[in-house]
Amino acid sequence: MRYIRPLSIEDAVGELARAVGPAAILAGGSDLLVRMKGGFIEPELIVDIKAINGLSDIQETADGFRIGAAVPCAVLGENKALRKAWPGVVEAAKLIGSKQVQGRCTIVGNLCNASPAADSVPALVAAGAKAVIAGPSGKRTIAVESVPTGPGKTSLAKGEIVEAILLDKRAPNSGDAYQRFIPRTEMDIAVVSAGVNLTLDEHGVIKAARVALGAAAPTVLLVAEAAQVLVGSKLDEATLDRLAKVCSGACRPIDDKRGTIEFRRKVAGVLAKRVAATAYERAGGK
């Protein structure tokens, strides 16, 4: 096994592109090291990206926020501007693992691990986040939901690295929120989760919405029909009931030891209602 710690994104991309055998990227390592210890993967090359300039920084720009791929989730929670602008994204990131894990894990690692039950991904999808990808052919920017293609699989080509996550500048009268259901009180994997992002007009009517469900399909679901239910409403009970019905119907879950298909569909609707209400309140709705 070969371990390298490049100082530039170009060097990291080059090493990954030239790798003959299995290669892995090390940021926090909270997924990678566990999988290696369990014998699930045996990379011949490990590329540690933490020394690359800018990848451990959160930058606030005129367009929003740029979150480097090596920024630990604990650091997201300490950034007041990010917490204020995107509380749903931050609260989702802060649910990954324990306090100790929070000091290492990253939302980019959570995204690229490509688990259907990843906590940060539904919140990022609801927020309309984008991923900046560096590769042998240059850089490209895609929607976060385009990165995972199935459990444990991504759309990244050989040599490509997600170097940052972009969040737009928050529009006025906007709010987002995230919740999950787990069997225990903490440190468990989501059985179902939901993220909602809303923007209101000056009268408190929803004019834009995004609704995402996690652990309800092979990848996070962006439910366009659920957004359509919300737009034009002030989130009355009838609207919330329609939202729950649509979200339950959109699910494509599996039966396993942690939850049945019927249970996951029911809970998806319940969570969507709760999260939408929180997002609406955060946006200034009454």
Coordinates of C-alpha atoms in Angstrom, one line a residue:
M1 CA 0.0 0.0 0.0
R2 CA 1.2 3.5 -0.9
Y3 CA 0.2 6.6 1.0
I4 CA 0.7 10.1 -0.4
R5 CA -0.1 13.6 1.0
P6 CA -0.1 15.9 -2.1
L7 CA 0.0 19.7 -1.7
S8 CA -2.1 20.5 -4.8
I9 CA -5.3 19.3 -6.3
E10 CA -3.4 18.8 -9.6
D11 CA -1.0 16.4 -7.9
A12 CA -3.8 14.5 -6.2
V13 CA -5.7 14.1 -9.5
G14 CA -2.6 13.0 -11.3
E15 CA -1.8 10.3 -8.8
L16 CA -5.3 9.0 -8.9
A17 CA -5.4 9.0 -12.6
R18 CA -2.1 7.1 -12.9
A19 CA -3.0 4.5 -10.2
V20 CA -3.0 1.0 -11.6
G21 CA -4.8 -0.8 -8.8
P22 CA -7.6 0.3 -6.4
A23 CA -7.2 3.9 -5.0
A24 CA -8.9 5.7 -2.2
I25 CA -9.2 9.4 -1.1
L26 CA -8.6 10.1 2.6
A27 CA -10.2 13.2 4.1
G28 CA -11.7 12.3 7.5
G29 CA -11.4 8.6 7.1
S30 CA -14.4 7.8 9.2
D31 CA -15.8 5.6 6.4
L32 CA -12.6 4.6 4.6
L33 CA -10.6 3.3 7.7
V34 CA -13.6 1.3 9.0
R35 CA -14.0 -0.3 5.6
M36 CA -10.3 -1.1 5.4
K37 CA -10.2 -2.6 8.9
G38 CA -13.2 -4.7 8.1
G39 CA -11.5 -6.1 5.0
F40 CA -14.1 -4.7 2.6
I41 CA -11.5 -2.8 0.6
E42 CA -7.8 -3.0 0.1
P43 CA -6.6 0.1 -1.7
E44 CA -3.1 0.1 -3.2
L45 CA -3.0 3.9 -3.1
I46 CA -4.3 6.3 -0.5
V47 CA -4.4 10.0 -1.3
D48 CA -4.7 12.2 1.8
I49 CA -6.2 15.5 0.7
K50 CA -6.0 17.4 4.0
A51 CA -2.8 19.3 3.1
I52 CA -4.2 20.7 -0.2
N53 CA -4.7 24.5 0.1
G54 CA -8.3 25.5 0.5
L55 CA -9.8 22.1 1.0
S56 CA -10.0 22.5 4.8
D57 CA -11.6 26.0 4.6
I58 CA -15.2 27.4 4.5
Q59 CA -15.3 30.5 2.3
E60 CA -18.2 32.9 2.3
T61 CA -18.4 34.7 -1.0
A62 CA -20.8 37.1 -2.7
D63 CA -22.5 34.0 -4.2
G64 CA -22.8 32.0 -1.0
F65 CA -20.5 29.4 0.6
R66 CA -17.7 27.1 -0.6
I67 CA -17.1 24.2 1.7
G68 CA -13.8 22.4 1.1
A69 CA -13.8 18.6 0.9
A70 CA -11.6 18.2 4.0
V71 CA -13.7 20.4 6.3
P72 CA -14.8 18.4 9.4
C73 CA -18.5 18.4 10.3
A74 CA -17.6 19.9 13.7
V75 CA -16.2 22.9 11.9
L76 CA -19.4 23.4 10.0
G77 CA -21.3 23.7 13.3
E78 CA -18.9 26.3 14.5
N79 CA -19.4 28.6 11.5
K80 CA -22.0 31.1 12.6
A81 CA -22.7 32.5 9.1
L82 CA -23.2 29.1 7.7
R83 CA -25.5 28.0 10.6
K84 CA -27.6 31.1 10.1
A85 CA -27.9 30.8 6.3
W86 CA -28.3 27.0 6.0
P87 CA -29.3 25.6 9.4
G88 CA -30.8 22.4 7.9
V89 CA -27.5 21.5 6.2
V90 CA -25.6 22.1 9.4
E91 CA -28.0 20.1 11.6
A92 CA -27.8 17.2 9.1
A93 CA -24.0 17.2 9.1
K94 CA -24.0 17.3 12.9
L95 CA -25.9 14.0 13.1
I96 CA -23.1 12.0 11.4
G97 CA -21.5 9.8 14.0
S98 CA -20.4 10.7 17.6
K99 CA -18.7 13.8 18.9
Q100 CA -15.3 12.2 18.2
V101 CA -16.3 11.3 14.7
Q102 CA -17.5 14.8 14.1
G103 CA -14.0 16.1 14.4
R104 CA -12.9 14.0 11.4
C105 CA -15.9 13.2 9.1
T106 CA -16.8 15.4 6.2
I107 CA -19.9 16.0 4.2
V108 CA -18.0 15.3 0.9
G109 CA -16.9 11.9 2.3
N110 CA -20.5 11.3 3.4
L111 CA -21.6 12.2 -0.2
C112 CA -19.0 10.0 -1.9
N113 CA -19.6 7.1 0.4
A114 CA -22.9 6.9 -1.5
S115 CA -25.0 5.4 1.3
P116 CA -28.8 5.8 0.6
A117 CA -29.1 6.6 4.4
A118 CA -26.4 9.3 4.5
D119 CA -27.5 12.2 6.7
S120 CA -26.0 15.2 5.0
V121 CA -27.0 14.3 1.5
P122 CA -30.8 14.9 1.7
A123 CA -30.2 18.3 3.3
L124 CA -27.7 19.2 0.6
V125 CA -30.0 18.1 -2.2
A126 CA -32.9 20.1 -0.7
A127 CA -30.6 23.1 -0.5
G128 CA -29.7 22.8 -4.2
A129 CA -26.1 22.3 -3.4
K130 CA -23.5 21.7 -6.1
A131 CA -20.3 19.7 -6.1
V132 CA -17.1 21.1 -7.7
I133 CA -15.2 18.2 -9.3
A134 CA -11.6 18.3 -10.3
G135 CA -10.2 15.7 -12.7
P136 CA -7.7 15.0 -15.5
S137 CA -9.9 16.9 -18.0
G138 CA -10.2 20.0 -15.7
K139 CA -13.0 21.1 -13.4
R140 CA -16.8 20.7 -13.6
T141 CA -19.7 21.6 -11.4
I142 CA -22.7 19.3 -11.0
A143 CA -25.8 19.0 -8.7
V144 CA -25.0 17.1 -5.5
E145 CA -27.8 14.6 -6.4
S146 CA -25.9 13.6 -9.5
V147 CA -22.9 12.3 -7.6
P148 CA -24.3 9.1 -6.0
T149 CA -25.6 6.6 -8.6
G150 CA -26.4 3.7 -6.3
P151 CA -25.4 2.2 -2.9
G152 CA -21.6 2.6 -2.7
K153 CA -21.4 3.9 -6.3
T154 CA -20.8 7.4 -7.7
S155 CA -20.6 9.1 -11.1
L156 CA -17.0 10.2 -10.5
A157 CA -14.6 9.0 -13.3
K158 CA -11.1 7.7 -12.7
G159 CA -8.9 10.5 -11.3
E160 CA -11.8 12.8 -10.2
I161 CA -12.1 14.3 -6.8
V162 CA -15.0 16.3 -5.3
E163 CA -13.0 19.3 -4.1
A164 CA -15.8 21.4 -2.6
I165 CA -19.5 21.9 -2.0
L166 CA -21.2 25.1 -3.1
L167 CA -24.2 26.5 -1.4
D168 CA -26.0 29.5 -2.9
K169 CA -26.4 32.8 -1.0
R170 CA -29.6 32.5 1.0
A171 CA -32.6 34.2 -0.6
P172 CA -34.7 36.5 1.7
N173 CA -37.5 34.8 3.6
S174 CA -36.0 31.3 3.2
G175 CA -35.5 28.4 5.5
D176 CA -34.4 24.8 5.5
A177 CA -34.6 21.8 7.9
Y178 CA -33.7 18.2 8.2
Q179 CA -34.9 15.3 10.3
R180 CA -34.4 11.5 10.4
F181 CA -35.9 8.6 12.1
I182 CA -33.5 6.2 13.9
P183 CA -34.2 3.2 16.3
R184 CA -32.1 4.7 19.0
T185 CA -31.8 8.3 20.4
E186 CA -28.5 9.0 18.7
M187 CA -25.5 7.6 16.7
D188 CA -27.6 5.3 14.4
I189 CA -28.3 5.1 10.7
A190 CA -31.4 6.8 9.3
V191 CA -34.3 4.4 8.6
V192 CA -35.9 7.3 6.7
S193 CA -35.0 11.0 6.5
A194 CA -36.3 14.2 5.0
G195 CA -34.9 17.6 4.0
V196 CA -37.0 20.6 3.0
N197 CA -35.9 24.0 1.7
L198 CA -38.5 26.8 1.2
T199 CA -38.6 30.5 0.1
L200 CA -41.6 32.7 0.8
D201 CA -43.0 35.8 -0.7
E202 CA -43.8 38.9 1.3
H203 CA -47.2 37.5 2.2
G204 CA -45.9 34.3 3.6
V205 CA -46.8 32.2 0.6
I206 CA -44.3 29.6 -0.5
K207 CA -42.9 30.5 -3.9
A208 CA -40.1 28.0 -4.2
A209 CA -39.5 24.6 -2.6
R210 CA -37.3 21.5 -2.7
V211 CA -38.1 18.3 -0.9
A212 CA -35.6 15.4 -0.5
L213 CA -36.0 12.0 1.1
G214 CA -33.2 9.7 2.3
A215 CA -33.1 6.0 2.9
A216 CA -36.2 5.7 0.8
A217 CA -34.6 4.5 -2.5
P218 CA -31.1 3.5 -3.8
T219 CA -30.2 7.2 -3.9
V220 CA -31.7 10.3 -2.3
L221 CA -35.0 11.2 -3.9
L222 CA -35.6 14.8 -5.0
V223 CA -39.4 14.8 -5.0
A224 CA -40.6 17.4 -7.5
E225 CA -44.3 16.6 -7.0
A226 CA -43.9 17.4 -3.3
A227 CA -42.4 20.8 -4.1
Q228 CA -45.3 21.5 -6.4
V229 CA -47.7 20.7 -3.5
L230 CA -46.0 23.3 -1.3
V231 CA -45.7 26.1 -3.8
G232 CA -48.6 28.6 -3.6
S233 CA -49.6 27.6 0.0
K234 CA -49.1 29.0 3.5
L235 CA -48.6 25.4 4.7
D236 CA -52.1 24.8 6.0
E237 CA -53.0 21.3 7.3
A238 CA -54.5 20.2 4.0
T239 CA -51.3 21.1 2.2
L240 CA -49.2 19.2 4.8
D241 CA -51.5 16.1 4.4
R242 CA -51.1 16.2 0.6
L243 CA -47.3 16.6 1.1
A244 CA -47.2 13.5 3.3
K245 CA -49.2 11.5 0.8
V246 CA -47.0 12.5 -2.1
C247 CA -43.8 11.7 -0.1
S248 CA -45.0 8.3 1.0
G249 CA -46.0 7.5 -2.5
A250 CA -42.6 8.6 -3.9
C251 CA -40.6 6.2 -1.7
R252 CA -39.0 3.1 -3.2
P253 CA -37.6 1.5 0.0
I254 CA -36.7 -2.0 0.9
D255 CA -37.6 -4.4 3.7
D256 CA -34.8 -5.1 6.1
K257 CA -34.1 -5.7 9.8
R258 CA -34.3 -1.9 10.5
G259 CA -37.7 -1.2 8.8
T260 CA -40.4 -2.5 6.5
I261 CA -41.4 -0.9 3.2
E262 CA -44.8 0.1 4.7
F263 CA -43.1 1.6 7.8
R264 CA -40.6 3.6 5.8
R265 CA -43.3 5.0 3.5
K266 CA -45.4 6.0 6.5
V267 CA -42.6 7.7 8.3
A268 CA -41.4 9.5 5.2
G269 CA -44.7 11.3 5.1
V270 CA -44.6 12.1 8.8
L271 CA -41.1 13.5 8.6
A272 CA -41.8 15.6 5.5
K273 CA -44.7 17.3 7.4
R274 CA -42.5 18.0 10.4
V275 CA -39.5 19.3 8.4
A276 CA -41.6 21.5 6.2
A277 CA -43.2 23.1 9.2
T278 CA -39.8 23.8 10.7
A279 CA -38.4 25.2 7.4
Y280 CA -41.5 27.4 7.0
E281 CA -41.0 28.8 10.5
R282 CA -37.4 29.5 9.8
A283 CA -38.3 31.3 6.6
G284 CA -40.5 33.7 8.7
G285 CA -43.8 32.0 8.0
K286 CA -46.6 32.1 10.6

